[in-house]
Every structure is written in C-alpha cells, then in structure tokens.
CSV table of C-alpha atoms and ligand atoms in Angstrom, one decimal:
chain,number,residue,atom,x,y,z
G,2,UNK,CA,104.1,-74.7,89.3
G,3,UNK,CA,103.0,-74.1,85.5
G,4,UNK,CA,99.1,-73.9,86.0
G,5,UNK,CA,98.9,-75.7,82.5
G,6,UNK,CA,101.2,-79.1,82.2
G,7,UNK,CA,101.4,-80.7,78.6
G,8,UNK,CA,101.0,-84.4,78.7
G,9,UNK,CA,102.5,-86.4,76.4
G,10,UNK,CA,100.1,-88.3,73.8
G,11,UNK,CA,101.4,-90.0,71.0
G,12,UNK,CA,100.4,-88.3,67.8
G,13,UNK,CA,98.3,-85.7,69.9
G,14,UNK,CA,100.8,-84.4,72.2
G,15,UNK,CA,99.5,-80.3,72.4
G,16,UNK,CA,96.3,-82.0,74.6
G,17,UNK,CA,96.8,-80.9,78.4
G,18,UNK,CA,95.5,-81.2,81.6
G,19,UNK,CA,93.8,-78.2,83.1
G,20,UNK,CA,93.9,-76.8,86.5
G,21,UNK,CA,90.3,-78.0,88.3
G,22,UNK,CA,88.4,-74.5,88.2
G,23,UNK,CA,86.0,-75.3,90.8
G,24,UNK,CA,89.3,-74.8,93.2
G,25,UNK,CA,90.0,-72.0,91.3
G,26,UNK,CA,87.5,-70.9,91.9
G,27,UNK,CA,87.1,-71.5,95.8
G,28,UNK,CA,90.4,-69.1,95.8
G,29,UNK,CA,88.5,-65.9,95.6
G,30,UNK,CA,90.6,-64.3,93.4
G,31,UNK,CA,90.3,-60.5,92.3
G,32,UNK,CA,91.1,-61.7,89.0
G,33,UNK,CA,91.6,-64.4,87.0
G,34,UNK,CA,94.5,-66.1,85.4
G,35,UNK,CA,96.1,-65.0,82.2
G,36,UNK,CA,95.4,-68.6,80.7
G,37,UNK,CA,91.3,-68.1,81.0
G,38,UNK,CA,91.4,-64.3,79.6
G,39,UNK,CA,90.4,-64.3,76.5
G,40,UNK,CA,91.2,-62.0,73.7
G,41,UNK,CA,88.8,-58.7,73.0
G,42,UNK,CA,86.8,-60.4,70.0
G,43,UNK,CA,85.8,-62.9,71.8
G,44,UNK,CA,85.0,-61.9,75.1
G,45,UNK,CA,81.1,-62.2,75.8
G,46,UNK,CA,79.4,-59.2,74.8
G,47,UNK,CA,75.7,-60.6,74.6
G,48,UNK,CA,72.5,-60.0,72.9
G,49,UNK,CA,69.9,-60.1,75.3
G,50,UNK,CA,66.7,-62.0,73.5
G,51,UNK,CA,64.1,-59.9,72.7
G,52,UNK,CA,60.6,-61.1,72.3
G,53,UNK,CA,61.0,-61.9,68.3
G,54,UNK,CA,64.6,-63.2,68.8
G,55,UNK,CA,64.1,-66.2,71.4
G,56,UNK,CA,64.9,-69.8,70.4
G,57,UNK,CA,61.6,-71.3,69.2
G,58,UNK,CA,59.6,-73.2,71.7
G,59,UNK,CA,58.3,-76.7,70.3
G,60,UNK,CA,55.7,-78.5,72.0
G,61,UNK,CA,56.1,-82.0,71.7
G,62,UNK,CA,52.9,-83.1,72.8
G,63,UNK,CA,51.2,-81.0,69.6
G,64,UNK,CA,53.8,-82.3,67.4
G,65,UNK,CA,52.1,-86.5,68.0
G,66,UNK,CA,48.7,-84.7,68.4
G,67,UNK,CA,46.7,-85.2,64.8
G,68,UNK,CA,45.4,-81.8,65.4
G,69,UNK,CA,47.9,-79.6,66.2
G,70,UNK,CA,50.9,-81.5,64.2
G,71,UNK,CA,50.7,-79.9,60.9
G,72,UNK,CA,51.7,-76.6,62.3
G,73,UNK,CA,54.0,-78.2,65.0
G,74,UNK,CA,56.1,-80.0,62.7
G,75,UNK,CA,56.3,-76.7,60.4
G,76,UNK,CA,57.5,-74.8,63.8
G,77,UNK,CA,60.2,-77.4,63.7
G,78,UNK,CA,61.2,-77.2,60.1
G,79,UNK,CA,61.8,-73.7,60.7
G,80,UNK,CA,63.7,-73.8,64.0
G,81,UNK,CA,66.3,-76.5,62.6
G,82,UNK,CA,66.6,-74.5,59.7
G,83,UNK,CA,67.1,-71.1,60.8
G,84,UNK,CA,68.0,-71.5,64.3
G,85,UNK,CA,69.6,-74.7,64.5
G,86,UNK,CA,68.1,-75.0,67.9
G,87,UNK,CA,64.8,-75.3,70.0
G,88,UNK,CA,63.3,-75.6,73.5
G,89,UNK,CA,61.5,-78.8,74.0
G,90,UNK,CA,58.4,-78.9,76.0
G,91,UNK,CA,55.9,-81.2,77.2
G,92,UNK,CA,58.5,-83.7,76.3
G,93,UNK,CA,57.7,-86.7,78.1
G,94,UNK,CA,60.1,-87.4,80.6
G,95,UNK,CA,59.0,-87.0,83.9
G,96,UNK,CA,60.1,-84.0,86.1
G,97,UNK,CA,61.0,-85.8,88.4
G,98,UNK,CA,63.9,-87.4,87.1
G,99,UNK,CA,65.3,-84.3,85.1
G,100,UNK,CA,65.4,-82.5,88.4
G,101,UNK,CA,66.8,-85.7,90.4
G,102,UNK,CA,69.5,-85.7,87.6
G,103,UNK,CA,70.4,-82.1,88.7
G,104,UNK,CA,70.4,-82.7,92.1
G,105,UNK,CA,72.9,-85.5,91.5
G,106,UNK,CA,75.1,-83.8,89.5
G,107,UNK,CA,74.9,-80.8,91.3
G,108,UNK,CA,76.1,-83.3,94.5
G,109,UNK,CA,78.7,-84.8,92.3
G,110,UNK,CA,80.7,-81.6,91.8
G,111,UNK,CA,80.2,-80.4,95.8
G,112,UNK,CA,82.5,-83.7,96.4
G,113,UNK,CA,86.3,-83.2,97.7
G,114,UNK,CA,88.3,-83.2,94.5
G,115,UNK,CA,90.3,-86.4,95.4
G,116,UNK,CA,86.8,-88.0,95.5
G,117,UNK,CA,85.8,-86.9,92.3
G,118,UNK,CA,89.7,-87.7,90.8
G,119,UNK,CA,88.9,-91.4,90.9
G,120,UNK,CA,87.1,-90.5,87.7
G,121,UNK,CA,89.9,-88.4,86.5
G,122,UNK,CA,89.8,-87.8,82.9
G,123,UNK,CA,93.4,-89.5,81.8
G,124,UNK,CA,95.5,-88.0,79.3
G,125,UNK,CA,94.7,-90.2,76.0
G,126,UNK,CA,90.9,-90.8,77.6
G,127,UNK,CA,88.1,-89.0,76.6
G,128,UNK,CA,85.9,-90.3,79.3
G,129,UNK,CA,86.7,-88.9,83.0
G,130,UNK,CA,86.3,-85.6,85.1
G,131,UNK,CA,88.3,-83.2,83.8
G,132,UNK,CA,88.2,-80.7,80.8
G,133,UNK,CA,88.3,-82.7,77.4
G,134,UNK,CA,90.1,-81.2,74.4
G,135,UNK,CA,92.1,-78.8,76.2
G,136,UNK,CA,94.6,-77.0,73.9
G,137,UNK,CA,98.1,-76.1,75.1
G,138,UNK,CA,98.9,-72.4,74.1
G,139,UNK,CA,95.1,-71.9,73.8
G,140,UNK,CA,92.8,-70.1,76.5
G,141,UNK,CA,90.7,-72.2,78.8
G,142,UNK,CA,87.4,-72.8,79.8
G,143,UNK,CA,86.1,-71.9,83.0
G,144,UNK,CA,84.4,-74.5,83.6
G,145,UNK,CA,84.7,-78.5,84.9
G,146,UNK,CA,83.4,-81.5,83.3
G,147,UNK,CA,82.3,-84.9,83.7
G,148,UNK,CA,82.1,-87.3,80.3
G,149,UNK,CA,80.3,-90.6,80.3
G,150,UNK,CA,79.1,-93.2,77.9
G,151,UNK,CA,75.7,-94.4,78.6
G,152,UNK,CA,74.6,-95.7,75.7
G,153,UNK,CA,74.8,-98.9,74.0
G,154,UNK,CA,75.0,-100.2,77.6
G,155,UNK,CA,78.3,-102.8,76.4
G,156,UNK,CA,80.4,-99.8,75.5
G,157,UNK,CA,79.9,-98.4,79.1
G,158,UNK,CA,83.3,-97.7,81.0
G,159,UNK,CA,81.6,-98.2,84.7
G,160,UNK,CA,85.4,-97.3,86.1
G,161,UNK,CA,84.2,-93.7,85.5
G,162,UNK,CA,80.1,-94.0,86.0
G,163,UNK,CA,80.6,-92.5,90.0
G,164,UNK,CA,79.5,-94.5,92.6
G,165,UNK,CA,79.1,-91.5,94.9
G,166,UNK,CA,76.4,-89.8,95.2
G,167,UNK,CA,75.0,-93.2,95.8
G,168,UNK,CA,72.0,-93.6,93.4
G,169,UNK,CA,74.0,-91.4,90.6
G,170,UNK,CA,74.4,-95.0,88.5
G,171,UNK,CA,70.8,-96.2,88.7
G,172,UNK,CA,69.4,-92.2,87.9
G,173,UNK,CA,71.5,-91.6,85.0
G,174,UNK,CA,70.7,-95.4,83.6
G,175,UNK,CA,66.9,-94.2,83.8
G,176,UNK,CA,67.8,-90.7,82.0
G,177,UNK,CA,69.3,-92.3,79.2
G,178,UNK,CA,66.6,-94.4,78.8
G,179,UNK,CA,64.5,-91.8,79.0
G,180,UNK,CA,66.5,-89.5,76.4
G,181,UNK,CA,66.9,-92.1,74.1
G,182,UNK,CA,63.3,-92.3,74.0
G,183,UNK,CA,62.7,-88.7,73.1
G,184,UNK,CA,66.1,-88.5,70.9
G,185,UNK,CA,64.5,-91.4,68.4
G,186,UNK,CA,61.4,-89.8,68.8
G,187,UNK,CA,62.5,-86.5,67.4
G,188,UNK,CA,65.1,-88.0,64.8
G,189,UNK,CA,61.2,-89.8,63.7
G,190,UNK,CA,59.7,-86.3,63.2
G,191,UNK,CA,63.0,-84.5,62.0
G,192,UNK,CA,63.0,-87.1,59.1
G,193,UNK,CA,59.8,-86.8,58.2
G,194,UNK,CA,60.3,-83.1,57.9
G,195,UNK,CA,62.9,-83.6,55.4
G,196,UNK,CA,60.7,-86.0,53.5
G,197,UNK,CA,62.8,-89.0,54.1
G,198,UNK,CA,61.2,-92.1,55.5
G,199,UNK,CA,60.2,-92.0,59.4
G,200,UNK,CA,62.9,-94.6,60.0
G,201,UNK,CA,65.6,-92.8,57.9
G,202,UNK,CA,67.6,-91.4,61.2
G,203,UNK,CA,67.1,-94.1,63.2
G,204,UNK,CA,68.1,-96.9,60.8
G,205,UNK,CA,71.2,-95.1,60.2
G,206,UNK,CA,72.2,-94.7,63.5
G,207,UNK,CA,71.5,-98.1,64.3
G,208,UNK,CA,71.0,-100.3,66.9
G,209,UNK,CA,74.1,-99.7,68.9
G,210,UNK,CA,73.5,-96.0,68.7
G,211,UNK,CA,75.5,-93.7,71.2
G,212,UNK,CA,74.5,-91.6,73.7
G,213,UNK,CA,77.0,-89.6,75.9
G,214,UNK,CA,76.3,-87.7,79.1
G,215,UNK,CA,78.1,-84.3,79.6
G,216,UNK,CA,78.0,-83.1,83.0
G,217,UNK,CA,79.3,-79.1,83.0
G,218,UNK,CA,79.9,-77.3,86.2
G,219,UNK,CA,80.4,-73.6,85.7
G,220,UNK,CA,81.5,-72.2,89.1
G,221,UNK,CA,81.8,-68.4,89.7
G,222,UNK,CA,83.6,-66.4,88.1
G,223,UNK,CA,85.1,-63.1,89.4
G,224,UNK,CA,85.8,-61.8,85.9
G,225,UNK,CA,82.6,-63.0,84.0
G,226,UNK,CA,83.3,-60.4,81.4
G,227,UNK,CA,86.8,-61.8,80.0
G,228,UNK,CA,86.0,-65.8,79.9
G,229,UNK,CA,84.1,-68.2,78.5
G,230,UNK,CA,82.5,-70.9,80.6
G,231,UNK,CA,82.4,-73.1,77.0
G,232,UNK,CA,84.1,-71.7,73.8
G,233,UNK,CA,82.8,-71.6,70.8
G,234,UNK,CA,81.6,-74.9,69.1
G,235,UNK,CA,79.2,-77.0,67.6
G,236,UNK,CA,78.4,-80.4,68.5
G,237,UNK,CA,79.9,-83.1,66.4
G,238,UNK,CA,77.1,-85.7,66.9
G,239,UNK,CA,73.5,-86.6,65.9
G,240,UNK,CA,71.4,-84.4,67.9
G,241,UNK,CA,72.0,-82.9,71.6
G,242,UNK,CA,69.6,-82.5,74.5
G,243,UNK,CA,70.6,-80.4,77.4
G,244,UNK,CA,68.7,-79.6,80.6
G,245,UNK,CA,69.9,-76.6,83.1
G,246,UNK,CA,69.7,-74.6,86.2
G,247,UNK,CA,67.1,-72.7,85.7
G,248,UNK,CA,68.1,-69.5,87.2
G,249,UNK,CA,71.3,-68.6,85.9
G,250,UNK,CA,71.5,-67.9,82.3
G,251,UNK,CA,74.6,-69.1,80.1
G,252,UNK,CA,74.2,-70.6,77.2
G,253,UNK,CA,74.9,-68.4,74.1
G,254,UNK,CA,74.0,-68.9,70.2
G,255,UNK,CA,75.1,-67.5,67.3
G,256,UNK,CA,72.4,-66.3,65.0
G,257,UNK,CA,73.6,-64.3,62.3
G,258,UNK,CA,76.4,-61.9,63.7
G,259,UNK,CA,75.5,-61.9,67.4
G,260,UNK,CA,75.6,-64.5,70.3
G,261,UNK,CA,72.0,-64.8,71.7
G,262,UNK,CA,71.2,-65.7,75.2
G,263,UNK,CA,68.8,-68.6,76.0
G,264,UNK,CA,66.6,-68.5,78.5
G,265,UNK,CA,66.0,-71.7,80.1
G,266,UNK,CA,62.5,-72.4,80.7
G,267,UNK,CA,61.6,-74.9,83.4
G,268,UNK,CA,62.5,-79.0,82.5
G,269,UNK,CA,62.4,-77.8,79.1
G,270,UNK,CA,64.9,-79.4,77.0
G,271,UNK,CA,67.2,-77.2,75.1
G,272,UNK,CA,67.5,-79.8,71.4
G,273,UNK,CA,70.4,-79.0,69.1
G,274,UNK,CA,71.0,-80.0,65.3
G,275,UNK,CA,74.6,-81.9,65.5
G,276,UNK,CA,77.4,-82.1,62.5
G,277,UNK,CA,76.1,-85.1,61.4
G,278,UNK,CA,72.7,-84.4,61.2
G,279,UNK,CA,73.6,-81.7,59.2
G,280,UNK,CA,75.8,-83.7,57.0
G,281,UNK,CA,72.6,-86.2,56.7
G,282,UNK,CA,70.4,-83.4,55.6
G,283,UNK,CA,72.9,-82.3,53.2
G,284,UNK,CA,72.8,-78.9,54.8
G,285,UNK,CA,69.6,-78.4,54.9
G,286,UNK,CA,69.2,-78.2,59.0
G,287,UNK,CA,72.2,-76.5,60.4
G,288,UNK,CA,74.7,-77.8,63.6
G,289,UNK,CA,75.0,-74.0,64.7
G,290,UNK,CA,77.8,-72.7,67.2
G,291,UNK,CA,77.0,-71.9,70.7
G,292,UNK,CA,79.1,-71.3,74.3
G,293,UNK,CA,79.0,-70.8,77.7
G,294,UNK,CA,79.4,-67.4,79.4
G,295,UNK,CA,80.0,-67.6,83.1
G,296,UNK,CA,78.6,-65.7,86.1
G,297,UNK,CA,80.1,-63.3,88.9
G,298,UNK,CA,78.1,-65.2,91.9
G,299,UNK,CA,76.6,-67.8,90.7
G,300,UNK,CA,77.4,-71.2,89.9
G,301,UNK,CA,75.8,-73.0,86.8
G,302,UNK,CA,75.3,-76.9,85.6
G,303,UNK,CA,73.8,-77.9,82.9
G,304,UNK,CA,73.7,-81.7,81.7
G,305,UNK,CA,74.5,-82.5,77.6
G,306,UNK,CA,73.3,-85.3,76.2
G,307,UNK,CA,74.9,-86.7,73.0
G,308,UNK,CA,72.8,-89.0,70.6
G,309,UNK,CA,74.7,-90.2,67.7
G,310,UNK,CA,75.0,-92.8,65.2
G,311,UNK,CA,77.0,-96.4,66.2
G,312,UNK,CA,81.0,-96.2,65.1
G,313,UNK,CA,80.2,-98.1,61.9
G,314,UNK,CA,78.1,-96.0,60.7
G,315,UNK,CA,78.2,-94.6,57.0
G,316,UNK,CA,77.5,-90.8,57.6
G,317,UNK,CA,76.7,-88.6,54.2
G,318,UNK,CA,74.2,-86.7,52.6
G,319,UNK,CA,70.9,-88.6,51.9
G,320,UNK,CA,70.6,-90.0,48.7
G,321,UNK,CA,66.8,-88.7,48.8
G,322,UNK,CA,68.1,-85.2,49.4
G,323,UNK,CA,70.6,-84.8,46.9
G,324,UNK,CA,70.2,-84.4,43.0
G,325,UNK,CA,73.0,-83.2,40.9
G,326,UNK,CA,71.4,-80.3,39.1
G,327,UNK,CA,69.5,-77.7,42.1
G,328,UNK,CA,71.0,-79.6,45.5
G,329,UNK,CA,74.5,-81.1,44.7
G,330,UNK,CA,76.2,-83.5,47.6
G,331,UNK,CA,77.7,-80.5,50.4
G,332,UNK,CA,80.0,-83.1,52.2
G,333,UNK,CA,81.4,-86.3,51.8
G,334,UNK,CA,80.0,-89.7,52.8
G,335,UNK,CA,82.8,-91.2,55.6
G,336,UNK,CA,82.7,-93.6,58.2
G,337,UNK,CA,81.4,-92.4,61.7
G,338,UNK,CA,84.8,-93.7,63.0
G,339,UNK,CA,86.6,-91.5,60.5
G,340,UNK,CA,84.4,-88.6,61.4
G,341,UNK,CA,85.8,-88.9,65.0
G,342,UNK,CA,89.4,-89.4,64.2
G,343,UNK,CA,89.3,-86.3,62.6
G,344,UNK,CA,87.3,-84.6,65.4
G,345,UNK,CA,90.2,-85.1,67.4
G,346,UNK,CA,93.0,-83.6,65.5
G,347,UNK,CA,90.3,-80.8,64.1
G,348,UNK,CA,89.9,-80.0,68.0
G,349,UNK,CA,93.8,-79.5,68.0
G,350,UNK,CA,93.5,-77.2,65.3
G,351,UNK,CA,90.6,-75.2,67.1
G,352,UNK,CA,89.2,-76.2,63.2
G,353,UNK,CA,85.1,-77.4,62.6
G,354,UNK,CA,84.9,-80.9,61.8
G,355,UNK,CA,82.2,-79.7,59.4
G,356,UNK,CA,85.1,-78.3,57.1
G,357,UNK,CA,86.6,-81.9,56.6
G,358,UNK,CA,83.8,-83.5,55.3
G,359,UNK,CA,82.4,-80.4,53.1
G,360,UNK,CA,83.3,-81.3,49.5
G,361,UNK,CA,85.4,-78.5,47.8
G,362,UNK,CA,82.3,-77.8,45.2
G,363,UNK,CA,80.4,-76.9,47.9
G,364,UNK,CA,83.2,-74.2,49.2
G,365,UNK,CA,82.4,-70.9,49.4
I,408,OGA,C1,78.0,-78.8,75.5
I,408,OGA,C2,77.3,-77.5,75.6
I,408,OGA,C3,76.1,-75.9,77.0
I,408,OGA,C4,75.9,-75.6,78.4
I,408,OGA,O1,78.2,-79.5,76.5
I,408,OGA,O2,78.4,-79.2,74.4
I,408,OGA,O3,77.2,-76.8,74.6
I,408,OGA,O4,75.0,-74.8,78.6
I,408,OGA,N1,76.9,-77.1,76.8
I,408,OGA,O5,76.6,-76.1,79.3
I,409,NI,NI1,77.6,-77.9,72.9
C-alpha cells in the first residue's frame, strides 16, 4: 500500500490523506519513512534561547492596571513588532480549565483510531481529525490533528465536536468563551497601540467573529533530528493563542536567520500576530513563521486557537495607518472570503498568503 493516497478534489486535487502518525508511531520503528524526512536545510537545527533572546513575557494583569500600563503596553508594541509573538500571563482564564482542556485533549488522541475516525477529516473538509493541507509530493508532518469551529456558535459542525471523552463538548464551549474573552481583550489593547480607536479590531471582525480550535498531537519520534512536527508557517488569521505541555519543548520561531525555541511557561498563553492583523496594521506588527520540532520519547499537544474576522469581512490596511507619502498601502484591501480561497490554493503552492495580498509597490 502507498503510505500517501491522493484524493480526488475538484480544482484541488494534489490535497491527500496522510497516514495517522500516532500509529506510526506505536510501530517503533528504527527509522522513519522517506515521506516525513525532510531535506538538509530544513531539518531542525535549533537555537537554544538564551536569556536576551526569549519571547517577551506580557503580563496582562499590568497591561489593565493604571499603574503599570504605560510600560506594559510599550512591552507589547515591541513584542508584536519585533518578535511577532509573546507569552501571556496572568491572563484571566482560570487554570483550571486550560489544564482540563489538556487533559481532554490529551484523552482524545489515547482513543482507538476507529473512535477518533468518526471525526475523520474528509477530503474537501477542512474540519475533522486528520492532517489539513497535506501536499502530495511534499514531506509530511509528524504530527495528528484535530480542527473545530467553535465560534460563532451557528457555524459550528457538532458532527465533528467529539462526544468522547464525555465532557469534551461542554469544556471546549467554556474555553472558547473564555478565549474569546481574552482574544477581544488583546485586539482592544493591540489597537490602541497602533493608535487606532479601542474598538478598531473588534468592529472589524464583527460580531460573527471566528474562532477555531486546533488540537495538535505530536507523538514520538525515533528520528527527531530529520522531521518537523509542524512545517514552517504563519497563521493566516487574526491573532492565535496556544496553550502546551509544559514539559516538552517544540515550538520553534524564526527571528532573524535562526529558529528559536520557546519555552513554555506554566498556563501561559503563547499569543501570535496573524496575516491579517498584519495586513490591518499595514505591516506594522508582523505574522512571523514558526514550526514544530518533535521529540525522541516524548509525546507533545499543544491546543491553537484561531480568532479571526467573520467571512464578510473587508480585510486591508487601516485607513488611519496609511498616508501616501512616508507609509504607502503594503497590501491590498480583499474580502476575508477571498483571503481564504486563496489560502487554499497558496497552501498547494507551499506559497504565503501574505504574498497575495502585498501590493507590487510594496515588493522588495
Ligand atoms: C499551529 C501551530 C504550534 C504548536 O497549530 O498553527 O503553530 O506548538 N502550532 O503546536
Ligand atoms: Ni501556527
């Protein structure tokens, strides 16, 4: 049997289904398949952070305390400016529920695969258990996956919301609300740091506003040193918020020419700057690449959450932010909707959305 079988989509028809990893996995093999090896150049040869070169840490707590905010919020500016990324502490959301989430993920993927294919990710879907955008002729991820809408709750497909383990529904119903909470929060203080109006994100996202849940299961690995648990990407959406195990490291960033290492800190949130923000801020706060390396004994999950603008959104520079002479428009205003079509055939190409919407004048 071909360990990689093309499916046939209309109009997309180099999208394939995967081999589940986890059983892979279970095979203890000496080494792994050709398909998952990837090529020298982008096999994961890590920077270790060192003290100076560490995500930035943002307390949200100081950033809505009167005293403390002036120098939080700058701690932000500078870490979706330069970084593109930041740990998010004292965030709100009660411990409880971030590790509950975990717990029920983590029982989700220790299901028998035929339990867990009731959810099956299906060939034109993009909701499901399975591995989305995987490329024929490309390498693959070592890693499983678990897509969801949660959010607006009438564009929820329940058919793939798992009913086992038995309070997963309820929990991840309370998360979103919960991350929703903090998402709008930050998107208030994110504006404001850009010297639009509080409401600027918000508004444009709109009341039907999307959040996705990504469920990632990295299982071991015997050849750590030749895969990639996640390639290389950014996220396409508003703004991401990820929680972790916190004893296996995984997640890499690039900053400048290396891939750094985060280091999860306990129920911190690891926040992200999406495409679109970065199209909103005309640049100005960066949607910066990252992926997942995997690990020789240990198995990793990690949980992505995806807060973006509703479908009919207009996505584009803000007006405030753009002026012809010093900060000329970087991308293109387009429809949310349009922004997604292309995702998909840019995902073919193994291309950045980004590159779409960036206006030639702004091509370096
Ligand atoms: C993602 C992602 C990182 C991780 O799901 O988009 O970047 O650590 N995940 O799993
Ligand atoms: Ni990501």
């Amino acid at each position: 049997m071909s360990p990689v079988s093309e499916v046939s989509k209309p109009g997309m028809s180099r999208f394939v289904t995967v081999p589940n990893v986890q059983e892979l996995s279970r095979k203890q093999l000496e080494t792994v398949p050709e398909e998952y090896v990837r090529s020298e150049e982008d096999r994961p040869t890590v920077k270790s952070p060192t003290p100076d070169s560490s995500i930035p840490i943002i307390d949200l707590k100081n950033l809505l305390d009167n005293n403390h905010s002036e120098e939080e919020m700058l701690k932000l500016h500078m870490a979706c400016e330069e970084w593109g990324f930041f740990q998010l502490i004292n965030h709100g959301v009660p411990h409880p529920l971030i590790k509950g989430m975990k717990g029920l993920s983590h029982e989700f993927f220790k299901l028998p695969l035929e339990e867990k294919q009731k959810y099956a990710l299906q060939p034109n879907g993009v909701e499901g258990y399975g591995q989305q955008f995987a490329v024929g002729g490309h390498k693959l991820d070592w890693g499983d996956m678990l897509f969801i809408r949660a959010m607006p709750v009438s564009q929820r497909d329940m058919s793939y919301w798992p009913t086992k383990p038995e309070n997963f529904r309820e929990m991840t119903d309370a998360y979103s609300l919960e991350i929703r909470k903090v998402a709008t929060r930050l998107l208030t203080l994110i504006a404001q740091n850009l010297n639009l109006k509080p409401d600027y994100f918000n508004d444009k996202f709109g009341e039907d506003a999307k959040l996705s849940l990504r469920l990632n299961y990295y299982p071991p690995c015997p050849q750590p040193e030749l895969v990639l648990g996640l390639h290389p990407h950014s996220d396409s959406g508003g703004i991401t918020l990820l929680v972790q195990d916190c004893n296996t490291e995984g997640l890499n960033i690039r900053k400048e020419d290396s891939w750094i290492s985060v280091k999860p800190i306990p129920n911190a949130f690891i926040v992200n700057v999406g495409d679109l923000v970065e199209i909103m801020s005309n640049g100005k706060y960066r949607s910066v690449m990252h992926r997942v390396i995997t690990n020789r004994e240990k198995e990793r999950l990690s949980i992505a959450a995806f807060y973006s603008p509703s479908y009919s959104a207009e996505i584009g520079p803000a007006q405030e932010l753009v002026d012809q002479s010093q900060h000329p428009p970087l991308y293109k205003t387009i429809s949310h909707a349009q922004f997604l079509r292309h995702l998909l055939v840019d995902k073919l190409r193994e291309k950045r959305v980004l590159d779409f919407v960036k206006l030639d004048s702004a091509r370096t």
